[in-house]
mmCIF file of C-alpha atoms and ligand atoms in Angstrom:
data_model
loop_
_atom_site.group_PDB
_atom_site.id
_atom_site.type_symbol
_atom_site.label_atom_id
_atom_site.label_comp_id
_atom_site.label_asym_id
_atom_site.label_seq_id
_atom_site.Cartn_x
_atom_site.Cartn_y
_atom_site.Cartn_z
ATOM 1 C CA MET Z 1 49.050 99.441 152.810
ATOM 2 C CA THR Z 2 52.755 99.647 151.081
ATOM 3 C CA LYS Z 3 53.401 101.181 147.754
ATOM 4 C CA ALA Z 4 55.041 98.903 145.591
ATOM 5 C CA LYS Z 5 58.159 100.338 143.587
ATOM 6 C CA SER Z 6 56.935 99.598 140.409
ATOM 7 C CA PRO Z 7 53.586 100.212 138.738
ATOM 8 C CA ALA Z 8 50.824 96.548 139.370
ATOM 9 C CA ARG Z 9 51.088 94.153 135.769
ATOM 10 C CA ILE Z 10 47.465 94.729 134.730
ATOM 11 C CA PHE Z 11 46.102 91.409 132.568
ATOM 12 C CA CYS Z 12 41.940 91.009 131.299
ATOM 13 C CA VAL Z 13 41.017 87.446 131.242
ATOM 14 C CA ALA Z 14 39.056 87.381 128.871
ATOM 15 C CA ASN Z 15 36.982 85.182 125.754
ATOM 16 C CA GLN Z 16 33.989 86.242 123.910
ATOM 17 C CA LYS Z 17 32.782 82.806 123.784
ATOM 18 C CA GLY Z 18 31.094 81.585 127.416
ATOM 19 C CA GLY Z 19 31.392 79.448 130.027
ATOM 20 C CA VAL Z 20 34.348 78.515 129.266
ATOM 21 C CA GLY Z 21 36.482 79.572 132.244
ATOM 22 C CA LYS Z 22 37.468 82.764 132.237
ATOM 23 C CA THR Z 23 35.236 83.942 135.918
ATOM 24 C CA THR Z 24 37.124 79.950 137.381
ATOM 25 C CA THR Z 25 40.421 80.987 135.724
ATOM 26 C CA ALA Z 26 40.553 84.786 137.314
ATOM 27 C CA ILE Z 27 39.805 83.938 140.601
ATOM 28 C CA ASN Z 28 41.799 81.181 140.996
ATOM 29 C CA LEU Z 29 44.811 82.961 139.243
ATOM 30 C CA ALA Z 30 44.162 85.903 141.860
ATOM 31 C CA ALA Z 31 44.277 83.378 145.227
ATOM 32 C CA ALA Z 32 47.047 81.825 143.582
ATOM 33 C CA LEU Z 33 49.080 84.417 143.147
ATOM 34 C CA ALA Z 34 48.009 86.236 146.602
ATOM 35 C CA ALA Z 35 49.174 82.720 148.447
ATOM 36 C CA LEU Z 36 52.418 83.607 146.188
ATOM 37 C CA LYS Z 37 52.493 86.670 148.857
ATOM 38 C CA GLN Z 38 52.147 89.208 145.464
ATOM 39 C CA ARG Z 39 48.919 91.874 146.382
ATOM 40 C CA VAL Z 40 46.351 91.364 143.515
ATOM 41 C CA LEU Z 41 42.958 93.294 143.345
ATOM 42 C CA LEU Z 42 40.437 91.161 141.284
ATOM 43 C CA ILE Z 43 37.868 94.083 138.665
ATOM 44 C CA ASP Z 44 34.821 92.063 137.922
ATOM 45 C CA LEU Z 45 34.289 93.551 134.259
ATOM 46 C CA ASP Z 46 31.391 90.641 134.414
ATOM 47 C CA PRO Z 47 27.111 92.238 134.808
ATOM 48 C CA GLN Z 48 26.840 88.541 136.228
ATOM 49 C CA GLY Z 49 28.997 89.173 139.069
ATOM 50 C CA ASN Z 50 30.202 85.896 138.946
ATOM 51 C CA ALA Z 51 33.963 86.894 140.123
ATOM 52 C CA THR Z 52 32.145 88.963 142.991
ATOM 53 C CA MET Z 53 29.867 86.187 144.614
ATOM 54 C CA GLY Z 54 33.362 83.512 143.708
ATOM 55 C CA SER Z 55 35.452 85.250 145.633
ATOM 56 C CA GLY Z 56 33.058 85.112 148.915
ATOM 57 C CA VAL Z 57 31.485 88.935 148.712
ATOM 58 C CA ASP Z 58 27.859 89.095 148.057
ATOM 59 C CA LYS Z 59 27.334 91.325 145.260
ATOM 60 C CA ASN Z 60 24.102 92.248 146.056
ATOM 61 C CA GLN Z 61 25.290 93.914 149.507
ATOM 62 C CA VAL Z 62 28.307 96.071 148.714
ATOM 63 C CA ASP Z 63 27.858 99.893 148.731
ATOM 64 C CA ASN Z 64 29.602 100.950 145.716
ATOM 65 C CA ASN Z 65 30.529 98.426 142.320
ATOM 66 C CA LEU Z 66 32.027 99.100 139.132
ATOM 67 C CA TYR Z 67 29.347 100.938 137.572
ATOM 68 C CA GLN Z 68 29.665 103.964 139.933
ATOM 69 C CA VAL Z 69 33.077 103.518 139.617
ATOM 70 C CA LEU Z 70 33.059 104.232 135.326
ATOM 71 C CA ILE Z 71 30.709 106.790 135.931
ATOM 72 C CA GLY Z 72 32.839 108.616 138.411
ATOM 73 C CA GLN Z 73 30.346 108.447 140.932
ATOM 74 C CA VAL Z 74 32.945 107.029 143.420
ATOM 75 C CA THR Z 75 36.791 106.386 143.459
ATOM 76 C CA LEU Z 76 37.975 102.844 142.910
ATOM 77 C CA ALA Z 77 39.771 102.331 146.249
ATOM 78 C CA ASP Z 78 36.465 103.233 147.638
ATOM 79 C CA ALA Z 79 34.310 100.739 145.578
ATOM 80 C CA CYS Z 80 36.772 97.949 146.825
ATOM 81 C CA VAL Z 81 36.346 95.051 149.578
ATOM 82 C CA LYS Z 82 38.402 92.305 150.570
ATOM 83 C CA SER Z 83 37.966 88.595 149.468
ATOM 84 C CA GLU Z 84 38.382 87.355 152.832
ATOM 85 C CA SER Z 85 38.941 83.559 152.039
ATOM 86 C CA GLY Z 86 40.616 84.393 149.027
ATOM 87 C CA GLY Z 87 43.578 86.790 150.422
ATOM 88 C CA TYR Z 88 43.526 89.095 147.877
ATOM 89 C CA ASP Z 89 41.011 92.743 146.961
ATOM 90 C CA VAL Z 90 38.064 92.795 144.850
ATOM 91 C CA LEU Z 91 36.061 95.357 143.026
ATOM 92 C CA PRO Z 92 32.806 93.884 142.484
ATOM 93 C CA SER Z 93 30.047 94.004 139.922
ATOM 94 C CA ASN Z 94 26.315 93.069 139.555
ATOM 95 C CA ARG Z 95 23.390 93.774 137.072
ATOM 96 C CA GLU Z 96 23.687 97.588 137.581
ATOM 97 C CA LEU Z 97 26.980 97.040 135.542
ATOM 98 C CA SER Z 98 24.909 96.193 132.202
ATOM 99 C CA GLY Z 99 23.313 99.898 132.168
ATOM 100 C CA ALA Z 100 27.187 101.286 132.421
ATOM 101 C CA GLU Z 101 27.422 100.628 128.710
ATOM 102 C CA ILE Z 102 24.923 103.553 128.375
ATOM 103 C CA ASP Z 103 26.425 105.855 130.546
ATOM 104 C CA LEU Z 104 29.721 105.428 128.817
ATOM 105 C CA VAL Z 105 28.868 105.683 125.166
ATOM 106 C CA GLN Z 106 27.639 109.382 125.886
ATOM 107 C CA MET Z 107 31.569 109.928 127.687
ATOM 108 C CA ASP Z 108 34.497 111.291 125.778
ATOM 109 C CA ASP Z 109 37.075 108.671 125.787
ATOM 110 C CA ARG Z 110 34.438 105.583 126.551
ATOM 111 C CA GLU Z 111 37.118 102.832 126.602
ATOM 112 C CA LYS Z 112 39.788 104.711 129.008
ATOM 113 C CA GLN Z 113 37.502 105.586 132.179
ATOM 114 C CA LEU Z 114 38.435 101.745 133.975
ATOM 115 C CA LYS Z 115 41.956 103.083 132.473
ATOM 116 C CA MET Z 116 42.114 106.064 134.205
ATOM 117 C CA ALA Z 117 39.810 104.976 137.423
ATOM 118 C CA LEU Z 118 43.549 102.298 137.936
ATOM 119 C CA LYS Z 119 45.871 105.271 137.522
ATOM 120 C CA ALA Z 120 45.389 106.395 141.291
ATOM 121 C CA ILE Z 121 46.287 102.460 142.703
ATOM 122 C CA GLU Z 122 48.265 101.203 140.004
ATOM 123 C CA PHE Z 123 51.106 101.750 143.124
ATOM 124 C CA ASP Z 124 49.250 99.587 145.463
ATOM 125 C CA TYR Z 125 49.100 96.584 143.882
ATOM 126 C CA ASP Z 126 51.222 93.858 142.711
ATOM 127 C CA PHE Z 127 48.912 92.279 140.209
ATOM 128 C CA ILE Z 128 45.141 93.296 138.744
ATOM 129 C CA LEU Z 129 42.903 90.976 137.272
ATOM 130 C CA ILE Z 130 40.039 91.971 135.244
ATOM 131 C CA ASP Z 131 37.233 89.180 134.357
ATOM 132 C CA CYS Z 132 35.623 90.118 131.498
ATOM 133 C CA PRO Z 133 32.171 89.224 130.190
ATOM 134 C CA PRO Z 134 31.137 86.717 127.062
ATOM 135 C CA THR Z 135 31.248 89.964 124.843
ATOM 136 C CA LEU Z 136 33.289 92.229 123.035
ATOM 137 C CA SER Z 137 31.325 95.005 123.824
ATOM 138 C CA LEU Z 138 32.137 98.829 125.237
ATOM 139 C CA LEU Z 139 33.070 96.842 128.516
ATOM 140 C CA THR Z 140 35.540 94.243 127.408
ATOM 141 C CA LEU Z 141 36.946 97.063 125.510
ATOM 142 C CA ASN Z 142 37.635 99.220 128.627
ATOM 143 C CA GLY Z 143 39.287 96.225 130.075
ATOM 144 C CA LEU Z 144 41.410 95.825 127.492
ATOM 145 C CA ALA Z 145 42.275 99.545 126.714
ATOM 146 C CA ALA Z 146 43.717 99.515 130.804
ATOM 147 C CA ALA Z 147 45.050 96.350 130.643
ATOM 148 C CA HIS Z 148 49.029 95.058 129.788
ATOM 149 C CA GLY Z 149 48.225 91.644 128.305
ATOM 150 C CA VAL Z 150 45.592 89.290 127.980
ATOM 151 C CA ILE Z 151 44.723 85.569 129.086
ATOM 152 C CA ILE Z 152 42.549 83.358 127.253
ATOM 153 C CA PRO Z 153 41.068 80.364 129.069
ATOM 154 C CA MET Z 154 39.930 78.130 126.019
ATOM 155 C CA GLN Z 155 38.172 74.248 125.783
ATOM 156 C CA CYS Z 156 40.168 71.946 123.488
ATOM 157 C CA GLU Z 157 37.235 71.367 121.330
ATOM 158 C CA TYR Z 158 36.355 71.715 118.156
ATOM 159 C CA PHE Z 159 34.604 74.993 117.937
ATOM 160 C CA ALA Z 160 37.042 76.799 120.099
ATOM 161 C CA LEU Z 161 39.173 77.921 117.549
ATOM 162 C CA GLU Z 162 36.570 79.177 115.651
ATOM 163 C CA GLY Z 163 36.201 82.437 118.112
ATOM 164 C CA LEU Z 164 39.753 82.551 118.600
ATOM 165 C CA SER Z 165 40.401 84.494 115.725
ATOM 166 C CA ASP Z 166 38.271 87.248 116.392
ATOM 167 C CA LEU Z 167 39.545 87.747 120.147
ATOM 168 C CA VAL Z 168 43.219 87.800 118.786
ATOM 169 C CA ASN Z 169 42.162 90.673 115.923
ATOM 170 C CA THR Z 170 40.245 92.471 118.686
ATOM 171 C CA VAL Z 171 43.353 92.337 120.774
ATOM 172 C CA LYS Z 172 46.099 93.249 117.084
ATOM 173 C CA ARG Z 173 43.340 95.782 117.056
ATOM 174 C CA VAL Z 174 43.126 97.727 120.568
ATOM 175 C CA HIS Z 175 47.166 96.840 120.150
ATOM 176 C CA ARG Z 176 47.390 99.355 117.317
ATOM 177 C CA ASN Z 177 44.516 102.199 117.916
ATOM 178 C CA ILE Z 178 43.822 102.657 121.836
ATOM 179 C CA ASN Z 179 46.936 100.769 124.057
ATOM 180 C CA ASN Z 180 50.153 99.845 122.682
ATOM 181 C CA ASP Z 181 50.562 98.175 125.930
ATOM 182 C CA LEU Z 182 48.526 95.453 125.025
ATOM 183 C CA GLU Z 183 49.970 92.009 123.995
ATOM 184 C CA LEU Z 184 48.558 88.522 124.076
ATOM 185 C CA ILE Z 185 50.141 86.984 126.975
ATOM 186 C CA GLY Z 186 48.965 83.288 126.261
ATOM 187 C CA LEU Z 187 46.655 80.544 126.330
ATOM 188 C CA LEU Z 188 45.375 78.382 129.179
ATOM 189 C CA ARG Z 189 43.885 75.064 127.832
ATOM 190 C CA VAL Z 190 41.398 74.317 130.648
ATOM 191 C CA MET Z 191 38.592 71.908 131.485
ATOM 192 C CA PHE Z 192 41.236 69.265 129.898
ATOM 193 C CA ASP Z 193 40.297 65.752 129.808
ATOM 194 C CA THR Z 194 42.965 63.684 129.006
ATOM 195 C CA ARG Z 195 41.104 60.602 128.061
ATOM 196 C CA VAL Z 196 39.195 62.623 125.522
ATOM 197 C CA THR Z 197 41.888 61.928 121.685
ATOM 198 C CA LEU Z 198 39.313 65.365 120.418
ATOM 199 C CA GLN Z 199 40.529 67.071 123.314
ATOM 200 C CA GLN Z 200 44.332 65.883 122.773
ATOM 201 C CA GLN Z 201 44.399 66.623 118.905
ATOM 202 C CA VAL Z 202 43.287 70.588 119.185
ATOM 203 C CA SER Z 203 45.674 70.717 121.998
ATOM 204 C CA GLN Z 204 48.198 69.921 119.512
ATOM 205 C CA GLN Z 205 46.680 72.030 117.022
ATOM 206 C CA ILE Z 206 46.655 75.003 119.349
ATOM 207 C CA GLN Z 207 50.365 74.428 120.093
ATOM 208 C CA ALA Z 208 51.502 74.393 116.648
ATOM 209 C CA HIS Z 209 49.290 77.678 115.844
ATOM 210 C CA PHE Z 210 50.378 79.469 118.827
ATOM 211 C CA LYS Z 211 53.777 77.817 120.027
ATOM 212 C CA ASP Z 212 55.460 79.738 123.275
ATOM 213 C CA LYS Z 213 51.902 81.951 122.955
ATOM 214 C CA VAL Z 214 50.294 78.213 124.583
ATOM 215 C CA PHE Z 215 50.930 78.096 128.386
ATOM 216 C CA GLU Z 216 52.508 75.052 129.762
ATOM 217 C CA THR Z 217 50.486 74.468 132.366
ATOM 218 C CA ILE Z 218 47.037 72.183 131.905
ATOM 219 C CA ILE Z 219 43.840 72.625 133.895
ATOM 220 C CA PRO Z 220 42.481 68.911 134.247
ATOM 221 C CA ARG Z 221 38.271 69.482 134.074
ATOM 222 C CA ASN Z 222 38.321 68.687 137.910
ATOM 223 C CA VAL Z 223 34.402 69.444 140.226
ATOM 224 C CA ARG Z 224 36.108 70.592 143.285
ATOM 225 C CA LEU Z 225 36.990 74.233 141.501
ATOM 226 C CA ALA Z 226 32.911 73.886 139.690
ATOM 227 C CA GLU Z 227 32.053 73.337 143.865
ATOM 228 C CA ALA Z 228 34.343 75.534 145.582
ATOM 229 C CA PRO Z 229 31.858 79.287 144.037
ATOM 230 C CA SER Z 230 28.935 77.822 146.137
ATOM 231 C CA HIS Z 231 31.370 78.073 148.919
ATOM 232 C CA GLY Z 232 32.756 81.814 148.181
ATOM 233 C CA MET Z 233 35.853 80.396 147.735
ATOM 234 C CA PRO Z 234 38.454 80.214 144.914
ATOM 235 C CA GLY Z 235 39.339 76.474 144.536
ATOM 236 C CA ILE Z 236 42.795 76.491 145.613
ATOM 237 C CA VAL Z 237 41.627 77.489 149.204
ATOM 238 C CA TYR Z 238 38.270 75.232 148.803
ATOM 239 C CA ASP Z 239 40.560 72.562 148.739
ATOM 240 C CA ARG Z 240 43.894 72.697 147.746
ATOM 241 C CA ASN Z 241 44.818 69.009 147.431
ATOM 242 C CA SER Z 242 42.709 68.752 144.721
ATOM 243 C CA ARG Z 243 44.788 68.984 141.181
ATOM 244 C CA GLY Z 244 42.291 71.901 139.777
ATOM 245 C CA ALA Z 245 44.134 73.493 142.451
ATOM 246 C CA LYS Z 246 47.730 72.338 142.203
ATOM 247 C CA ALA Z 247 47.125 73.255 138.447
ATOM 248 C CA TYR Z 248 46.586 76.852 139.489
ATOM 249 C CA ILE Z 249 49.063 77.148 141.389
ATOM 250 C CA ALA Z 250 51.290 75.685 138.537
ATOM 251 C CA PHE Z 251 49.709 78.277 136.505
ATOM 252 C CA GLY Z 252 50.531 81.285 138.947
ATOM 253 C CA LYS Z 253 54.327 80.382 139.073
ATOM 254 C CA GLU Z 254 54.792 79.859 135.789
ATOM 255 C CA LEU Z 255 52.930 83.043 134.753
ATOM 256 C CA MET Z 256 56.069 85.000 137.399
ATOM 257 C CA LYS Z 257 58.171 83.286 135.679
ATOM 258 C CA ARG Z 258 57.478 84.128 132.628
ATOM 259 C CA ILE Z 259 57.057 88.104 133.763
ATOM 260 C CA LYS Z 260 60.652 87.951 135.207
ATOM 261 C CA GLN Z 261 61.723 86.954 131.897
ATOM 262 C CA GLN Z 262 60.103 89.389 129.963
ATOM 263 C CA GLY Z 263 61.521 92.210 132.161
ATOM 264 C CA ALA Z 264 64.573 90.668 131.662
ATOM 265 C CA ALA Z 265 64.776 90.170 128.460
ATOM 266 C CA ALA Z 266 63.421 94.216 128.085
HETATM 267 P P1 ATP P 301 30.748 83.184 130.893
HETATM 268 O O1 ATP P 301 31.167 83.106 130.088
HETATM 269 O O2 ATP P 301 29.767 82.714 131.429
HETATM 270 O O3 ATP P 301 31.423 84.731 132.201
HETATM 271 P P2 ATP P 301 33.190 81.951 132.456
HETATM 272 O O4 ATP P 301 34.155 81.610 130.506
HETATM 273 O O5 ATP P 301 33.682 83.219 133.001
HETATM 274 O O6 ATP P 301 31.625 82.081 131.897
HETATM 275 P P3 ATP P 301 32.937 79.944 134.399
HETATM 276 O O7 ATP P 301 32.162 80.726 135.111
HETATM 277 O O8 ATP P 301 34.630 80.142 134.778
HETATM 278 O O9 ATP P 301 33.533 80.088 132.807
HETATM 279 O O10 ATP P 301 32.838 78.510 133.864
HETATM 280 C C1 ATP P 301 31.716 77.980 133.816
HETATM 281 C C2 ATP P 301 31.275 76.420 134.340
HETATM 282 O O11 ATP P 301 32.544 75.684 134.532
HETATM 283 C C3 ATP P 301 31.103 77.201 135.597
HETATM 284 O O12 ATP P 301 30.119 76.151 136.145
HETATM 285 C C4 ATP P 301 32.681 76.653 136.309
HETATM 286 O O13 ATP P 301 32.298 75.905 137.841
HETATM 287 C C5 ATP P 301 33.162 75.091 135.339
HETATM 288 N N1 ATP P 301 34.402 75.455 135.570
HETATM 289 C C6 ATP P 301 35.705 75.833 135.237
HETATM 290 N N2 ATP P 301 36.683 75.567 134.922
HETATM 291 C C7 ATP P 301 36.138 74.295 135.813
HETATM 292 C C8 ATP P 301 37.183 73.158 135.773
HETATM 293 N N3 ATP P 301 38.706 73.148 135.308
HETATM 294 N N4 ATP P 301 36.720 71.719 135.696
HETATM 295 C C9 ATP P 301 35.195 71.723 136.264
HETATM 296 N N5 ATP P 301 34.666 72.800 136.458
HETATM 297 C C10 ATP P 301 34.876 74.142 135.928
HETATM 298 MG MG1 MG P 302 32.447 84.706 133.319
#
C-alpha cells in the first residue's frame, strides 16, 4: 500500500441517540470517499457490528476484530479486512467488543487505546471513519480521543435537539481534557422528508443555532439506503442512481471541500 504524505483525517460518526443513521452515514461516507479516490478505513466501534455487516464483511467469520486490537492482542493492520463492495478497508467488530469496556477499565490510558493503535497506520489512509455506538461509553470515548473531528447525523425531529447538547458538551470536554485536536466538524441532517412541516421547522432551528456547523447536504429518507445492508453493500453501490446515493456522494464532496478550506485557512 502506498503511503500518504500527511496522516489520515480521523472522524467519528457519533450520536448517543440510537437509530439516527450513524452507521448508514459511516458506511456510505466511506464508500463515497473511496469512490472519490480516497484511501479509507472504516472502524466499527459498535459491538452490534452493523458497519461490518453493511460493508459485506461477516462479523462472525473474521479472524480478528477490534476487541483484540484494543486489548493489545493483535495489531490493527492484522485485524483489517477489505470491503469488496465498498472499496475501503474495515476494522470489524462483533459482540466480543462489548467485553472491551471491562478490560479497558483496568488499563492505564484506557481512553487512549484506539488512538495508540491507530498510530501505526495513520499514513496508510486519507480518511479513517469511526462508527460509534449509541452511547457515551468508554468505547465512544476511545473514538473521540483518537479523532480530529465529529460528524453528527441527526433526524430533524423535536426530541433530536434534546440529546444534542449532551453530545456537544462531551465533545467540548474531550477537547479540553483529553484531545485538543477534536472539533465538531458538522451536523448532518438525515432521513429527511421535505413533506413533513415539523422536519423543516426543526431543520431551520438547527441552522439558526449551529450556523456553518450544519452541512449543506441533506440526506433524504430513501428506502434504497435501508435495503442496501441486507445485500452487504453501501447504498451508493447498491443503487448509485437513487436519491440517497446521490446525497451521500454530494456529502463526501462537501466534506472534502470543507477540509481543504480549513487546511488553506490554517
Ligand atoms: P444505532 O444507534 O443502533 O447504531 P444508527 O444510528 O447507526 O443506529 P442506522 O443503523 O444507520 O442508525 O439506521 C437506523 C435505521 O434507519 C436502519 O434500518 C437504516 O437502514 C435506516 N436508515 C438510515 N438512514 C436512512 C435513510 N436516509 N433513509 C431510509 N432509511 C434509513
Ligand atoms: Mg449504528
